[in-house]
CSV table of C-alpha atoms in Angstrom, one decimal:
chain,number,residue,atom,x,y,z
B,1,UNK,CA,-110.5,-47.5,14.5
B,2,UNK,CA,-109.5,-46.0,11.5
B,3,UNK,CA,-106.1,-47.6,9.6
B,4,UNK,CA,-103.1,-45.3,8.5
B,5,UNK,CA,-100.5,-45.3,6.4
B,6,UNK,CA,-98.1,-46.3,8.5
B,7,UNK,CA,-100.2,-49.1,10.1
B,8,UNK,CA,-100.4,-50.3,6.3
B,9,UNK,CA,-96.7,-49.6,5.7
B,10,UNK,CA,-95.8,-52.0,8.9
B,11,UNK,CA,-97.6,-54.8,7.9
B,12,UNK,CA,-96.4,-54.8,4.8
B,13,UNK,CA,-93.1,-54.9,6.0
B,14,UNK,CA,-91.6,-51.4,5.8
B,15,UNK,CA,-91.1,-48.4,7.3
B,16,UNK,CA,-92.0,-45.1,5.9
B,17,UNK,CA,-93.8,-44.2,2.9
B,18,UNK,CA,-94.2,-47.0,-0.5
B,19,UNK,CA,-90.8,-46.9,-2.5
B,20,UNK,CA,-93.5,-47.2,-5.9
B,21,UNK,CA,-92.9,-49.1,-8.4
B,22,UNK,CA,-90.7,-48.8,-11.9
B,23,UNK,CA,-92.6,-50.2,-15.4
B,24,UNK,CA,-89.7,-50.5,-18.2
B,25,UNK,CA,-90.6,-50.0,-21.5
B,26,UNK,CA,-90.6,-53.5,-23.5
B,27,UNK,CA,-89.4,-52.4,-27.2
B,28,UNK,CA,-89.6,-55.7,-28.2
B,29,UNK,CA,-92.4,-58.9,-27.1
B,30,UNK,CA,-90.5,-62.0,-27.7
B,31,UNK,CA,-92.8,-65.1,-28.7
B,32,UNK,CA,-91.9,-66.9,-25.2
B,33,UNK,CA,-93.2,-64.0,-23.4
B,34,UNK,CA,-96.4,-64.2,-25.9
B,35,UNK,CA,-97.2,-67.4,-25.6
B,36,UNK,CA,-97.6,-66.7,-21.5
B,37,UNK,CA,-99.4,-64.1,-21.9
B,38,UNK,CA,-101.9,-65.6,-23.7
B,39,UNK,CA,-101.8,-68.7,-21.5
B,40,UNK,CA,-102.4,-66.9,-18.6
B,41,UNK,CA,-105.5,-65.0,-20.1
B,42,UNK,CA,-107.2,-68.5,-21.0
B,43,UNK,CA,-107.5,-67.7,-24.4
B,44,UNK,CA,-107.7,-70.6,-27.0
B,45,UNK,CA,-105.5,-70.3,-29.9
B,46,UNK,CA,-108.3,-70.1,-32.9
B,47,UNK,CA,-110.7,-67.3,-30.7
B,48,UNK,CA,-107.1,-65.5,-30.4
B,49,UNK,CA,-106.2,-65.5,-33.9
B,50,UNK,CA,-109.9,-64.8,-35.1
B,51,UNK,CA,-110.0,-61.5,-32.4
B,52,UNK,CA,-106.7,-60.2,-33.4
B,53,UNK,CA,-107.3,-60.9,-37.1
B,54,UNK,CA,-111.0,-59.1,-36.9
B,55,UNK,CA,-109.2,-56.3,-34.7
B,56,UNK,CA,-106.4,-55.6,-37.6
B,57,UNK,CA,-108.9,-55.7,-40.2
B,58,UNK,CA,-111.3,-53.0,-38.4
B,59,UNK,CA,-108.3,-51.0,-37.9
B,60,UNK,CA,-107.3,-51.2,-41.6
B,61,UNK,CA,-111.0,-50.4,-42.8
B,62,UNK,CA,-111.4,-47.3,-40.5
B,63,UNK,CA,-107.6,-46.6,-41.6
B,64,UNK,CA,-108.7,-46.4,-45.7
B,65,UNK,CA,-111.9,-44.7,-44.5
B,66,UNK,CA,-110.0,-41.5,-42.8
B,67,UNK,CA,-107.4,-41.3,-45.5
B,68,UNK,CA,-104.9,-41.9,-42.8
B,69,UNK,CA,-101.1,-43.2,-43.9
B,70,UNK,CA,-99.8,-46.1,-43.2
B,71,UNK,CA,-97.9,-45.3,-40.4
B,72,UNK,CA,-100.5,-44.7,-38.0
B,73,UNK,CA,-101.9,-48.1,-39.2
B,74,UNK,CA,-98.6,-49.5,-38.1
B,75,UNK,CA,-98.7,-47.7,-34.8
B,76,UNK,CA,-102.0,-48.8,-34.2
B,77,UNK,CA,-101.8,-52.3,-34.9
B,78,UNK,CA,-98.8,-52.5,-32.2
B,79,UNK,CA,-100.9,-51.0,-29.7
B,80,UNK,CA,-104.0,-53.3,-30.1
B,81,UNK,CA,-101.5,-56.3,-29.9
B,82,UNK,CA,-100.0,-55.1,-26.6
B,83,UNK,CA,-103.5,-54.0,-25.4
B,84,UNK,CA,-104.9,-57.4,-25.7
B,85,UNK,CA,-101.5,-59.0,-24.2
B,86,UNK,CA,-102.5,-57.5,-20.7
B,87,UNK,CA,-106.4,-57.6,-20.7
B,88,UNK,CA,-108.7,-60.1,-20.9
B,89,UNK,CA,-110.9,-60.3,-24.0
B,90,UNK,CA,-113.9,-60.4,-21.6
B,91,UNK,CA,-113.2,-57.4,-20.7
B,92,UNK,CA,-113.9,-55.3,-23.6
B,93,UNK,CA,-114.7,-55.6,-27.7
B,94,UNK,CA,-112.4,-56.0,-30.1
B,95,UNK,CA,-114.0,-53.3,-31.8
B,96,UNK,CA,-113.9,-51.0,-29.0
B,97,UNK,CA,-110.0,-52.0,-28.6
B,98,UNK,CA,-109.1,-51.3,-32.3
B,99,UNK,CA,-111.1,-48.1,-32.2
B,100,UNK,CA,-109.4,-46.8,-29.4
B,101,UNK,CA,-105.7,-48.1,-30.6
B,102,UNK,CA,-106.3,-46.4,-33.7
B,103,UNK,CA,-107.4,-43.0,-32.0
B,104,UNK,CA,-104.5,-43.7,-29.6
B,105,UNK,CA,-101.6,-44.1,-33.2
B,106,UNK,CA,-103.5,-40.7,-34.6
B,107,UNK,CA,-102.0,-38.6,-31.5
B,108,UNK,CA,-98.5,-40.6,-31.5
B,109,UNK,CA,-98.2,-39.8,-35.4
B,110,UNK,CA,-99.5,-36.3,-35.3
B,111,UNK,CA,-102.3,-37.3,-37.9
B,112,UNK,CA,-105.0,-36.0,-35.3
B,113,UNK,CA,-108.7,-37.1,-35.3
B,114,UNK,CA,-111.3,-36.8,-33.1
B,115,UNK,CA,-112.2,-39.8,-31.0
B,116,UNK,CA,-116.4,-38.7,-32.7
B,117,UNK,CA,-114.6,-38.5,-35.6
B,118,UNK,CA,-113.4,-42.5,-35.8
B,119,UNK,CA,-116.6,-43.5,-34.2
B,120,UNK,CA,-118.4,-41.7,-36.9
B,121,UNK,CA,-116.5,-43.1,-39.5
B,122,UNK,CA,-116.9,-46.6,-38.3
B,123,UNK,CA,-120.9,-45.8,-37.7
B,124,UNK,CA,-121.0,-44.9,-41.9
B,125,UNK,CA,-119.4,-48.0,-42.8
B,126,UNK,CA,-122.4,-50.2,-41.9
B,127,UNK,CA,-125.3,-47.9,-43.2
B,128,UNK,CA,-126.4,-46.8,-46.2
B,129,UNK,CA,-125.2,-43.1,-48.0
B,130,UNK,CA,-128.7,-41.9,-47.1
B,131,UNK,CA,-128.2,-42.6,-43.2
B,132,UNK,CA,-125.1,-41.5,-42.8
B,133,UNK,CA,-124.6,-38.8,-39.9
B,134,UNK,CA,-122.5,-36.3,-38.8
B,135,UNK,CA,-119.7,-36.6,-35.7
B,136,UNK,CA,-121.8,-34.2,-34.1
B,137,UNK,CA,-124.4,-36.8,-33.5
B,138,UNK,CA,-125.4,-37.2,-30.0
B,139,UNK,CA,-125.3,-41.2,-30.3
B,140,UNK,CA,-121.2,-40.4,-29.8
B,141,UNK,CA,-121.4,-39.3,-26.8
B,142,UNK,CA,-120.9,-42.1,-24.9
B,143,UNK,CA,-118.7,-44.2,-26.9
B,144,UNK,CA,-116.4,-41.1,-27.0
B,145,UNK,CA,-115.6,-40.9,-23.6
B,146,UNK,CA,-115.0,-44.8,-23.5
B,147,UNK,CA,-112.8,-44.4,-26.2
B,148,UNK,CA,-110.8,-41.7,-24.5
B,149,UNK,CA,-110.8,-44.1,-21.2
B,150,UNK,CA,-109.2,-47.0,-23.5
B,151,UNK,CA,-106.4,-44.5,-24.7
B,152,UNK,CA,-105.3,-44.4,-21.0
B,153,UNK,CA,-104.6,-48.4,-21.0
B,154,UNK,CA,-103.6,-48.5,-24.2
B,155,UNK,CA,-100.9,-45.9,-23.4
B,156,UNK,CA,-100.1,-48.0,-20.2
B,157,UNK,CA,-99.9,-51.1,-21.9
B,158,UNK,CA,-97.5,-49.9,-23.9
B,159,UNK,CA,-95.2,-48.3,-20.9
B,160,UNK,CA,-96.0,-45.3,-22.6
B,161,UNK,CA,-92.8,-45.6,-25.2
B,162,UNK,CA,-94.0,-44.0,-28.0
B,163,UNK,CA,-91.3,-45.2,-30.4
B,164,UNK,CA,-92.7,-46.9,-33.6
B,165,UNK,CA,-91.0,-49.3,-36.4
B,166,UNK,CA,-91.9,-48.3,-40.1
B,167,UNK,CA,-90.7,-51.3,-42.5
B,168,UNK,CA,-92.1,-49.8,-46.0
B,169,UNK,CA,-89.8,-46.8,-46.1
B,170,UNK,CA,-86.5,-49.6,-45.8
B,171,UNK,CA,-88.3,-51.9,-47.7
B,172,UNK,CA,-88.7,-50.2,-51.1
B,173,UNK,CA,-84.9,-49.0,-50.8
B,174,UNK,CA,-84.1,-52.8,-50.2
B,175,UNK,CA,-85.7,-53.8,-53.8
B,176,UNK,CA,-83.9,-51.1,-55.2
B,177,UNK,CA,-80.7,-52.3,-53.8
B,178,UNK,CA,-81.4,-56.1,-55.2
B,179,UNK,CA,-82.6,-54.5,-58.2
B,180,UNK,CA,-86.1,-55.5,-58.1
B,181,UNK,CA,-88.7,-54.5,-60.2
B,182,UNK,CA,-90.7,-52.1,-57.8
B,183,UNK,CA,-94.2,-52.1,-59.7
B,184,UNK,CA,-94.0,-56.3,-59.1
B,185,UNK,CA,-91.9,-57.4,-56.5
B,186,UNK,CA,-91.5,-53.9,-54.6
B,187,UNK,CA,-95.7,-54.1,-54.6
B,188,UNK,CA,-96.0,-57.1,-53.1
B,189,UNK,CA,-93.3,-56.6,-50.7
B,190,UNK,CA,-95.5,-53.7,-49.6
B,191,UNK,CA,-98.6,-55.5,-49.8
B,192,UNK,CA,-96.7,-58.1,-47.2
B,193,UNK,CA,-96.0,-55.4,-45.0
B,194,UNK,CA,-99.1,-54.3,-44.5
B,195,UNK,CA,-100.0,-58.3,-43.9
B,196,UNK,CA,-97.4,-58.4,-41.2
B,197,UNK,CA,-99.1,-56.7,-39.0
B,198,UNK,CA,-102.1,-59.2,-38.7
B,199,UNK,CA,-99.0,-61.3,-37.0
B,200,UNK,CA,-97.2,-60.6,-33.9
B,201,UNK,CA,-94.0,-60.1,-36.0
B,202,UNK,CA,-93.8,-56.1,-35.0
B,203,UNK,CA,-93.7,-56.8,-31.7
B,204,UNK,CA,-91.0,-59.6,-32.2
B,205,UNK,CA,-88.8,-58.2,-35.1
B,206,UNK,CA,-86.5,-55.2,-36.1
B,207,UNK,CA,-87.6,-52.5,-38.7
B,208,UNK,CA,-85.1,-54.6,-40.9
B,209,UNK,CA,-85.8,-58.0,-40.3
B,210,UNK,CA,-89.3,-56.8,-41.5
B,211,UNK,CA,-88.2,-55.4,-44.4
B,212,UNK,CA,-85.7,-58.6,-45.8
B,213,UNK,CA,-88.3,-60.8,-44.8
B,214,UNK,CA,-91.0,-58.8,-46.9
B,215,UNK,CA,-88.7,-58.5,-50.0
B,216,UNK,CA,-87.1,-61.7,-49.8
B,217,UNK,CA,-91.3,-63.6,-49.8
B,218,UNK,CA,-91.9,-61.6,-52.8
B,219,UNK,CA,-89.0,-62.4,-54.7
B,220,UNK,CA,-90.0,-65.6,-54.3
B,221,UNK,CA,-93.9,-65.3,-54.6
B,222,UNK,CA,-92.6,-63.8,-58.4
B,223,UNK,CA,-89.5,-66.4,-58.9
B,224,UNK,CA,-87.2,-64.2,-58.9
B,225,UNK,CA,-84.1,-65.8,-56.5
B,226,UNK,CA,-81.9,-63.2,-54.6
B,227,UNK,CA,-78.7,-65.1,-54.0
B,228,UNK,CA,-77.4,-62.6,-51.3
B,229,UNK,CA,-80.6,-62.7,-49.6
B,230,UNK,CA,-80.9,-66.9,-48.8
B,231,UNK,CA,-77.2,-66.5,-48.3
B,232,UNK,CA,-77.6,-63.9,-45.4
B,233,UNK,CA,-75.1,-61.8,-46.7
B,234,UNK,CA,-74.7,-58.6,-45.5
B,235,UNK,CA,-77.4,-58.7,-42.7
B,236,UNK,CA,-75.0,-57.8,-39.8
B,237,UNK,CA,-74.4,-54.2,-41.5
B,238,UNK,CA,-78.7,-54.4,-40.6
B,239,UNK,CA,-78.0,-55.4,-37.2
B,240,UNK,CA,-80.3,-58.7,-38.0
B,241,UNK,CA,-79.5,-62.6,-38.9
B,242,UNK,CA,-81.3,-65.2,-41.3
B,243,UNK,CA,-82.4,-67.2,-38.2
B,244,UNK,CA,-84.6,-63.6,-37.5
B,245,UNK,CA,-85.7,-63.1,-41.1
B,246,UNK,CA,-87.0,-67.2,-41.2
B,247,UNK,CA,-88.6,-66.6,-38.1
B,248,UNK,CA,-90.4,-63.9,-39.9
B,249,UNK,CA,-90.8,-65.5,-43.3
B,250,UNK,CA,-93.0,-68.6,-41.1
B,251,UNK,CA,-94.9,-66.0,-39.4
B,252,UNK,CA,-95.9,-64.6,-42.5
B,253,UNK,CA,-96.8,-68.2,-44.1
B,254,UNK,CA,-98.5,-69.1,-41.4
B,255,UNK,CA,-101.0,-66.0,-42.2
B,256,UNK,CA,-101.4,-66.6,-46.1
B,257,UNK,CA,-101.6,-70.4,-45.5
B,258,UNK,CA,-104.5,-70.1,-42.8
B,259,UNK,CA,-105.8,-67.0,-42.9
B,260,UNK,CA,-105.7,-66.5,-46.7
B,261,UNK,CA,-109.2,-64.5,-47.2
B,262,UNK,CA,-108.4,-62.0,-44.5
B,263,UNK,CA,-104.7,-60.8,-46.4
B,264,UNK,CA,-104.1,-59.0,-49.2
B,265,UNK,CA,-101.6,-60.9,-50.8
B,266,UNK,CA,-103.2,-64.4,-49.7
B,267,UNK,CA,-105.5,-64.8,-51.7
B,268,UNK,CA,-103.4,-63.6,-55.1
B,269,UNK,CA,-101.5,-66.7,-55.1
B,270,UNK,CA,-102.9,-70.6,-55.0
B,271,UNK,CA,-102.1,-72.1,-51.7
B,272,UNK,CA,-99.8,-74.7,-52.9
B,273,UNK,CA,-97.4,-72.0,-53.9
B,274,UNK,CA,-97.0,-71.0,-50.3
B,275,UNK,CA,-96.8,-74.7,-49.3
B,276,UNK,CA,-94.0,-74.9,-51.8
B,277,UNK,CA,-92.0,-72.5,-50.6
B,278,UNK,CA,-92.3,-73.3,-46.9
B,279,UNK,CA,-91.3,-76.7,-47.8
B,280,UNK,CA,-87.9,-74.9,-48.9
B,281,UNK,CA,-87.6,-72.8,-46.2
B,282,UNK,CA,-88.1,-76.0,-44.2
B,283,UNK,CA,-85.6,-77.0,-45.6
B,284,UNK,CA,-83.4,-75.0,-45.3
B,285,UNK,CA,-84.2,-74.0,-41.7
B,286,UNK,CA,-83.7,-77.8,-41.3
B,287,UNK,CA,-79.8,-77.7,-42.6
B,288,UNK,CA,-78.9,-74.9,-41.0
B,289,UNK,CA,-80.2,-75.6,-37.4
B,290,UNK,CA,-82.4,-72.3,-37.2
B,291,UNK,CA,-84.9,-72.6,-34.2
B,292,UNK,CA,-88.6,-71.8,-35.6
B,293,UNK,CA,-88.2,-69.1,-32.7
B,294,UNK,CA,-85.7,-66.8,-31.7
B,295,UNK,CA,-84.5,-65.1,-28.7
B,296,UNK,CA,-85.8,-67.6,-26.3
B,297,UNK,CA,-84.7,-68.6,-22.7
B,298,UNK,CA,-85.5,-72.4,-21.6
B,299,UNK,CA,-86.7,-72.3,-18.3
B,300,UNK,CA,-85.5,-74.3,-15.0
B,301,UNK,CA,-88.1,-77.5,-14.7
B,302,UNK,CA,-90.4,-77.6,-11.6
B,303,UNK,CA,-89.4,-81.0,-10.6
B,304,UNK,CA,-85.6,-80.7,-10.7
B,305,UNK,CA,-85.1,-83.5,-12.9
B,306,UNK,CA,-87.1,-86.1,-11.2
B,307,UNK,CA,-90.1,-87.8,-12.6
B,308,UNK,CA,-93.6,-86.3,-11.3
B,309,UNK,CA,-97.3,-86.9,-12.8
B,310,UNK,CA,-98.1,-86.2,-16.3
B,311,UNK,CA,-100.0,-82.4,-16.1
B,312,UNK,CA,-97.8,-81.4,-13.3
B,313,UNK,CA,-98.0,-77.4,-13.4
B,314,UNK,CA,-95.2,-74.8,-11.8
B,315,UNK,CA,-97.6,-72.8,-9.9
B,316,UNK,CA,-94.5,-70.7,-8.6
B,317,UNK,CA,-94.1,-69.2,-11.6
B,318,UNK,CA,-97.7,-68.3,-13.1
B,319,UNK,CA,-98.7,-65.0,-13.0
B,320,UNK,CA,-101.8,-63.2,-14.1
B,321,UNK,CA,-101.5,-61.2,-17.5
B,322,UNK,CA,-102.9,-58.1,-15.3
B,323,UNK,CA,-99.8,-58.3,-13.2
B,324,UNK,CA,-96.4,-59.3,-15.3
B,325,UNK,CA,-93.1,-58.7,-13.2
B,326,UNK,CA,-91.9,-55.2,-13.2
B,327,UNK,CA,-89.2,-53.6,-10.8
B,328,UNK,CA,-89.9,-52.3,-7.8
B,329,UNK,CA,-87.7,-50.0,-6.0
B,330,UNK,CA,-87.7,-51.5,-2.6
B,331,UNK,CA,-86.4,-55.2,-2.1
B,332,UNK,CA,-88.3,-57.1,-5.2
B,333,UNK,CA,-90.9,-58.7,-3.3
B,334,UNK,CA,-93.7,-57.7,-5.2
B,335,UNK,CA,-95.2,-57.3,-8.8
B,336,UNK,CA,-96.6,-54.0,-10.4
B,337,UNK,CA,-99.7,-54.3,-12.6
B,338,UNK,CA,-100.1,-52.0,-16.0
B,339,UNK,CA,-102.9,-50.4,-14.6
B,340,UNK,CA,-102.1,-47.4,-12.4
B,341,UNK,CA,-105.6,-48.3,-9.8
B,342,UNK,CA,-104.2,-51.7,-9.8
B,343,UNK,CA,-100.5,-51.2,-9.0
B,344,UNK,CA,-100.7,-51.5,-5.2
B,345,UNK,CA,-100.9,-55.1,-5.3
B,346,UNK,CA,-103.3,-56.4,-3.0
B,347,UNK,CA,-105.5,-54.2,-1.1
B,348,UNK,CA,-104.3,-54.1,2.9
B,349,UNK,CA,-108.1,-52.5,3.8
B,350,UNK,CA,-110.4,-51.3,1.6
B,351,UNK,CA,-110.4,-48.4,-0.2
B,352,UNK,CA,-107.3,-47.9,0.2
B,353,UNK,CA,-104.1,-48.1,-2.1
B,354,UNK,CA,-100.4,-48.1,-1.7
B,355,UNK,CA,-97.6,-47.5,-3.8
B,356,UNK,CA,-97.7,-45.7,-7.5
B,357,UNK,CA,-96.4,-46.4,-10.8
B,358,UNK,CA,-93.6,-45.0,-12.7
B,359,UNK,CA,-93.0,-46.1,-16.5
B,360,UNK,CA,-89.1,-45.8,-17.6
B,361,UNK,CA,-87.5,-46.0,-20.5
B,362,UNK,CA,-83.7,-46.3,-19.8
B,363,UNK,CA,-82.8,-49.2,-17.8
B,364,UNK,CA,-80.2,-48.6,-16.4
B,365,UNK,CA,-81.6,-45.0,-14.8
B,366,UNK,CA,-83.7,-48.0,-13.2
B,367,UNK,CA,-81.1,-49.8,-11.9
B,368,UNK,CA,-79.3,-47.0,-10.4
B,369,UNK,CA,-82.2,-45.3,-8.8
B,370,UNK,CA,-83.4,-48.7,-7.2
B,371,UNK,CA,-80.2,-49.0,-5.6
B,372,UNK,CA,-80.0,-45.5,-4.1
B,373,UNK,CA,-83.6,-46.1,-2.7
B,374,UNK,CA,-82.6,-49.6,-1.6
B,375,UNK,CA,-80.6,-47.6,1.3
B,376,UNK,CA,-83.3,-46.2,2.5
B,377,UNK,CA,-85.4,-49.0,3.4
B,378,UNK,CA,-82.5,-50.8,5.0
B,379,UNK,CA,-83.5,-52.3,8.5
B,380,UNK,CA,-80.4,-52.4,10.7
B,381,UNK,CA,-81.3,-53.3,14.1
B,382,UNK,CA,-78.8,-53.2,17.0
B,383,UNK,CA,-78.4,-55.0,20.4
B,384,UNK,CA,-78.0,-53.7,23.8
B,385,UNK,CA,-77.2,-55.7,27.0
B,386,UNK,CA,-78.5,-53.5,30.3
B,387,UNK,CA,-77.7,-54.9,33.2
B,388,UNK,CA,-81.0,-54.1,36.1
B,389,UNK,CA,-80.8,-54.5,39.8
B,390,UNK,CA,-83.8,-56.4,41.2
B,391,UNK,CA,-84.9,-54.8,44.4
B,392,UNK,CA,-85.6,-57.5,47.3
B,393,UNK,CA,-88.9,-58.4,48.6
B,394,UNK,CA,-89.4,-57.3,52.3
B,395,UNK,CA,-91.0,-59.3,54.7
């Protein structure tokens, strides 16, 4: 017997055809959020830091290698961070990943390469002048077209919002502004920018908060104390606080004081500099009451106050990193993957698939075409009494 649509439909529990799903865009990944999506991949925290350093740096070499600006560095970096949020590392290479973000940024920043083009590019890096080849090569064929099937998850990992955050451009203009040397300070500040996107601090942070945080480091890095800057003055005109730029200024410590050899700035300055000035930013984080995170929502305990065994685990609310929570149009039962083959949910029968996607940008077009969907996929049910006359039983 061969299953329908409709069969499908009424075991799931409507009528009619799949309402789809709705994907938001997600401008900004707070470092709750990232902390559950890495959780739920499995990933330890050193293999995750040594894959997303490896990743930037490949991204950065293939960048200098192409003569592309910085901008499409920026743009790719994002990508490859929110790429590796939603997939497994098993499931590809880093290399593959950063080749494919990169070739992904080129299109969104209308610098334009060839996907043969990148892979040749990062072929030449690891031969000699006299075996380099052309992109013509038939050794790209292959790669290429996994590239170009990468660029279709990178663009749905992303919700396909193609709107990027450029700190350098507000960054020099700020070391003007606090009448900073730019050949020093304004350098390093640049430098640190560039830095910043080994972290997850783009995802996290405003173009601004970027931007004070850079210039207020490298102030610092060249003792050269901006009053107005630890004061915080000014930073609501920038839509931003000094909890935000701390948050930033630790991220980017965190890099020089671990990951010192794989920075640009790191390894200018001896270590105990930057363990000096965390100590003061401590400090001063300390006084003030500023959380080392921002924007973060405390979560209602499993147990409901009463005292369970230690490693007690809220099953309820783990979810794969395949299959965050997204809004369906119908009554919010179900969860919508980033991949478009994987956004039925479960499979009823095999081979075949319900529901589609939809990415969205404005949220509140979401909310407002949920709710005039919603009436369509109201059951109402309504009860009759019939009264029946029995006929009698002869004989």
């Amino acid at each position: 017997m061969a299953y329908t649509q409709s069969d499908i439909a009424a075991e799931n529990g409507h009528v009619g055809p799949h309402p789809s799903y709705i994907q938001l865009a997600k401008p900004y990944i707070f470092e709750q959020k990232l902390q559950e999506c890495m959780a739920a991949t499995g990933v330890t925290e050193a293999k995750e830091d040594n894959i997303r350093l490896q990743g930037v740096a490949w991204i950065d070499s293939l960048r200098k290698a192409l003569h592309l600006p910085v901008r499409t560095f920026n743009t790719a970096c994002v990508y490859y961070h929110r790429f590796r949020l939603v997939h497994v590392d098993t499931e590809y290479g880093f290399m593959d990943a950063a080749t494919a973000a990169l070739f992904t940024a080129c299109k969104i920043e209308d610098t334009l390469k060839k996907s043969r083009e990148i892979l040749c590019a990062a072929y030449n890096q690891k031969v000699t002048l006299a075996e380099h080849v052309s992109q013509d090569d038939p050794m790209f064929d292959n790669p290429s077209k996994a590239i170009v099937g990468l660029e279709r998850l990178m663009l749905e990992a992303s919700g396909f919002d193609y709107r990027s955050r450029y700190p350098q451009k507000l960054l020099l203009k700020l070391a003007k502004y606090y009448h900073l040397d730019r050949d020093t300070v304004g350098k390093t500040a640049y430098n640190m920018s560039v830095d910043l996107y080994r972290t997850f601090a783009p995802l996290k942070q405003t173009t601004s908060t970027m931007a004070i945080a850079c210039v207020d480091l490298a102030a610092r890095l060249h003792e050269r104390n901006v009053q107005e800057l630890e004061a915080g003055k000014g930073f609501k005109k920038w839509l931003t606080s000094r909890a935000e730029v701390m948050e930033t200024l630790l991220d980017l410590l965190d890099l020089y004081t671990h990951h010192r050899t794989l920075t640009t700035v790191g390894q200018e300055y001896p270590i105990e500099t930057y363990i000096a000035i965390r100590i003061t930013l401590n400090q001063e984080a300390s006084a003030n009451d500023y959380p080392r995170y921002t924007n973060s929502v405390m979560k209602r305990s499993l147990t409901n106050a009463t005292k369970v065994a230690n490693g007690t685990k809220d099953t309820r609310s783990a979810k794969s990193p395949l299959s965050p929570q997204d809004t369906p149009l119908s009554d919010g039962k179900s969860s919508v993957t980033l991949s478009p083959e994987a956004a039925a949910g479960a499979r009823v029968r095999a081979g075949l698939k319900e529901g589609t996607v939809r990415f969205m940008l404005d949220l509140e077009r979401a909310r407002e075409e949920k709710k005039i969907v919603a009436e369509y996929f109201k059951v109402e049910e309504e009860e009759y009494e019939v009264e029946v006359e029995r006929e009698r039983r002869r004989g």
